[in-house]
Amino acid sequence: FVDDKLKYFAKDVTVVIPTFNSPDMLKQCLDSIKATAPEVKIQIINNGDSLIPNLAEWNHNPELYEAGQNLGFAGALKIAETMIATPIVLILNDDVVARRAGCLEAMLFEFNCPDVGIVGAKLLYPDGNIQHGGGEVDWNRDDIGYHAYYGMPDKVEANQRREVSFVTG
C-alpha cells in the first residue's frame, strides 16, 4: 500500500516474538518477516535455556533479550513492553510464517478506522486449513472461547473484515 493518507507504516511496528527452545522455528519466522516486511523492528524475548544461534549469521538484526528463565508468553510481553518505542506492536508466536508481502500493510490499513484498536490476522496451517479466523465467545459452548473457522478449508467468509471477541498471535 502506498497511500499518503495512511497513519502507520511498517517502520512504525515492533514485532515482539517470545521464544522457548525453538531456534529452527524462530529462524523460519524471522526469514519470513525479512521477506515480507523488512522495515519492522524485531524484538525477541528468549524464555528458553538454549542459546539462540548468532543472529548475525542468520542475517537478522533484532533486539534480543535473554530472560534467563521461562517467563511464559505473558511474562515475555511484560518485559517487551518496557523496550518498545514504536506506536504499533505486532505480537507474534515464533511458529508463524508470513507467506506474502503486504500482509502487515493490510493489517496496518485497518488502523485508519477510528474505532479499531486491535487487528488480528487469519492464520493457516501448512495444509491450508484455517487455524484462526478471529476468536468468538459463546457461553453455551463447552469451549466458551473458540477460534472461528478452526480446521476448515480456507474460505471467502474467513477473509472478510469483522469484529471479533479476541485475536491470537
CSV table of C-alpha atoms in Angstrom, one decimal:
chain,number,residue,atom,x,y,z
A,1,PHE,CA,0.0,0.0,0.0
A,2,VAL,CA,1.4,3.4,-1.0
A,3,ASP,CA,-1.1,6.0,0.3
A,4,ASP,CA,-0.2,9.3,1.9
A,5,LYS,CA,-3.4,9.1,4.0
A,6,LEU,CA,-2.3,6.1,6.0
A,7,LYS,CA,-1.3,6.8,9.6
A,8,TYR,CA,1.0,3.9,10.1
A,9,PHE,CA,3.6,2.1,8.0
A,10,ALA,CA,5.9,-1.0,8.6
A,11,LYS,CA,8.6,1.3,10.1
A,12,ASP,CA,6.1,2.1,12.9
A,13,VAL,CA,5.9,-1.5,14.0
A,14,THR,CA,7.8,-3.5,16.5
A,15,VAL,CA,7.4,-7.3,16.2
A,16,VAL,CA,7.7,-9.0,19.6
A,17,ILE,CA,8.4,-12.7,19.4
A,18,PRO,CA,8.6,-14.7,22.7
A,19,THR,CA,10.5,-17.9,22.1
A,20,PHE,CA,11.4,-21.0,24.0
A,21,ASN,CA,14.0,-23.5,22.8
A,22,SER,CA,12.8,-23.5,19.2
A,23,PRO,CA,15.6,-21.9,17.1
A,24,ASP,CA,14.6,-23.6,13.9
A,25,MET,CA,11.0,-22.2,14.1
A,26,LEU,CA,12.3,-18.8,15.1
A,27,LYS,CA,14.6,-18.7,12.1
A,28,GLN,CA,11.7,-19.5,9.7
A,29,CYS,CA,9.7,-16.8,11.4
A,30,LEU,CA,12.5,-14.2,11.1
A,31,ASP,CA,13.2,-15.2,7.5
A,32,SER,CA,9.5,-14.7,6.6
A,33,ILE,CA,9.4,-11.3,8.3
A,34,LYS,CA,12.5,-10.2,6.5
A,35,ALA,CA,11.0,-11.3,3.2
A,36,THR,CA,7.6,-9.7,3.7
A,37,ALA,CA,8.2,-6.7,6.0
A,38,PRO,CA,11.9,-5.8,6.2
A,39,GLU,CA,11.3,-2.3,7.7
A,40,VAL,CA,9.9,-3.5,11.0
A,41,LYS,CA,11.8,-3.6,14.2
A,42,ILE,CA,12.1,-7.0,15.8
A,43,GLN,CA,12.4,-7.8,19.5
A,44,ILE,CA,13.0,-11.4,20.6
A,45,ILE,CA,12.4,-12.5,24.2
A,46,ASN,CA,14.2,-15.7,24.8
A,47,ASN,CA,12.5,-17.7,27.6
A,48,GLY,CA,14.5,-20.8,27.0
A,49,ASP,CA,17.7,-22.4,28.2
A,50,SER,CA,19.1,-23.0,24.8
A,51,LEU,CA,21.2,-20.2,23.4
A,52,ILE,CA,19.8,-18.7,20.2
A,53,PRO,CA,22.5,-19.1,17.5
A,54,ASN,CA,24.3,-16.0,16.4
A,55,LEU,CA,21.5,-13.9,14.8
A,56,ALA,CA,24.0,-12.1,12.5
A,57,GLU,CA,24.7,-15.5,10.9
A,58,TRP,CA,21.0,-15.6,10.0
A,59,ASN,CA,21.4,-12.1,8.5
A,60,HIS,CA,18.9,-10.6,11.1
A,61,ASN,CA,19.5,-7.8,13.5
A,62,PRO,CA,16.7,-8.0,16.1
A,63,GLU,CA,16.9,-6.9,19.7
A,64,LEU,CA,17.4,-10.0,21.8
A,65,TYR,CA,16.5,-10.1,25.5
A,66,GLU,CA,17.7,-13.2,27.3
A,67,ALA,CA,15.2,-13.8,30.1
A,68,GLY,CA,17.3,-16.4,31.8
A,69,GLN,CA,14.2,-18.3,32.8
A,70,ASN,CA,10.8,-19.2,31.4
A,71,LEU,CA,8.6,-16.2,31.9
A,72,GLY,CA,5.8,-17.7,29.8
A,73,PHE,CA,4.2,-15.8,27.0
A,74,ALA,CA,2.6,-13.1,29.2
A,75,GLY,CA,5.8,-12.6,31.2
A,76,ALA,CA,7.8,-12.1,28.0
A,77,LEU,CA,5.3,-9.5,26.8
A,78,LYS,CA,5.7,-7.6,30.1
A,79,ILE,CA,9.4,-7.4,29.6
A,80,ALA,CA,9.0,-6.4,25.9
A,81,GLU,CA,6.6,-3.6,26.7
A,82,THR,CA,9.3,-1.7,28.6
A,83,MET,CA,11.5,-1.7,25.5
A,84,ILE,CA,9.1,-0.7,22.7
A,85,ALA,CA,9.4,2.7,21.1
A,86,THR,CA,7.0,2.3,18.1
A,87,PRO,CA,3.3,3.2,18.2
A,88,ILE,CA,2.3,-0.3,16.9
A,89,VAL,CA,3.2,-3.7,18.3
A,90,LEU,CA,2.8,-7.0,16.5
A,91,ILE,CA,2.8,-9.8,19.0
A,92,LEU,CA,3.9,-12.9,17.1
A,93,ASN,CA,4.3,-16.6,18.0
A,94,ASP,CA,7.7,-18.0,16.9
A,95,ASP,CA,5.9,-20.6,14.8
A,96,VAL,CA,4.2,-18.1,12.5
A,97,VAL,CA,5.5,-17.8,8.9
A,98,ALA,CA,4.3,-14.8,6.8
A,99,ARG,CA,3.7,-16.0,3.3
A,100,ARG,CA,3.0,-12.9,1.3
A,101,ALA,CA,4.4,-9.4,1.1
A,102,GLY,CA,1.7,-6.9,2.0
A,103,CYS,CA,0.1,-8.9,4.8
A,104,LEU,CA,1.4,-6.5,7.5
A,105,GLU,CA,0.3,-3.5,5.5
A,106,ALA,CA,-3.2,-5.0,5.2
A,107,MET,CA,-3.4,-5.2,8.9
A,108,LEU,CA,-2.0,-1.6,9.3
A,109,PHE,CA,-4.6,-0.3,6.9
A,110,GLU,CA,-7.3,-1.2,9.4
A,111,PHE,CA,-5.9,1.2,12.0
A,112,ASN,CA,-7.1,4.0,9.8
A,113,CYS,CA,-10.6,3.3,11.1
A,114,PRO,CA,-11.2,5.4,14.2
A,115,ASP,CA,-12.8,2.6,16.3
A,116,VAL,CA,-10.1,0.0,15.6
A,117,GLY,CA,-7.6,-0.7,18.5
A,118,ILE,CA,-6.5,-4.3,17.8
A,119,VAL,CA,-6.2,-6.1,14.5
A,120,GLY,CA,-5.8,-9.9,14.1
A,121,ALA,CA,-4.8,-11.9,11.1
A,122,LYS,CA,-6.3,-15.1,9.6
A,123,LEU,CA,-3.8,-17.9,10.4
A,124,LEU,CA,-3.5,-21.0,8.3
A,125,TYR,CA,-2.0,-24.4,9.0
A,126,PRO,CA,0.7,-25.6,6.5
A,127,ASP,CA,-2.0,-27.7,4.8
A,128,GLY,CA,-4.1,-24.6,4.1
A,129,ASN,CA,-6.8,-25.2,6.6
A,130,ILE,CA,-7.7,-22.3,8.9
A,131,GLN,CA,-6.1,-22.3,12.4
A,132,HIS,CA,-7.6,-18.9,13.5
A,133,GLY,CA,-10.1,-16.6,11.9
A,134,GLY,CA,-10.9,-14.5,14.9
A,135,GLY,CA,-12.0,-15.5,18.3
A,136,GLU,CA,-15.6,-15.8,19.4
A,137,VAL,CA,-17.1,-16.2,22.9
A,138,ASP,CA,-20.2,-18.4,23.3
A,139,TRP,CA,-21.3,-19.1,26.9
A,140,ASN,CA,-23.4,-22.0,25.6
A,141,ARG,CA,-20.4,-24.0,24.3
A,142,ASP,CA,-18.1,-26.2,26.3
A,143,ASP,CA,-15.1,-24.4,24.9
A,144,ILE,CA,-16.6,-20.9,25.5
A,145,GLY,CA,-13.8,-19.1,23.7
A,146,TYR,CA,-13.2,-20.7,20.3
A,147,HIS,CA,-11.4,-19.9,17.0
A,148,ALA,CA,-13.8,-19.1,14.2
A,149,TYR,CA,-13.4,-21.5,11.2
A,150,TYR,CA,-10.9,-23.6,13.1
A,151,GLY,CA,-9.8,-26.6,11.0
A,152,MET,CA,-11.9,-25.7,8.0
A,153,PRO,CA,-10.6,-25.2,4.4
A,154,ASP,CA,-9.8,-21.6,3.7
A,155,LYS,CA,-12.9,-19.8,2.5
A,156,VAL,CA,-14.0,-16.4,1.4
A,157,GLU,CA,-16.0,-15.8,4.6
A,158,ALA,CA,-12.9,-16.0,6.6
A,159,ASN,CA,-11.3,-13.2,4.6
A,160,GLN,CA,-13.9,-10.6,5.5
A,161,ARG,CA,-13.3,-7.7,7.9
A,162,ARG,CA,-15.4,-8.3,11.1
A,163,GLU,CA,-15.5,-7.5,14.7
A,164,VAL,CA,-14.5,-10.4,16.9
A,165,SER,CA,-14.2,-11.1,20.7
A,166,PHE,CA,-10.4,-11.8,20.6
A,167,VAL,CA,-7.4,-12.4,18.4
A,168,THR,CA,-4.3,-14.6,18.8
A,169,GLY,CA,-0.7,-14.4,17.8
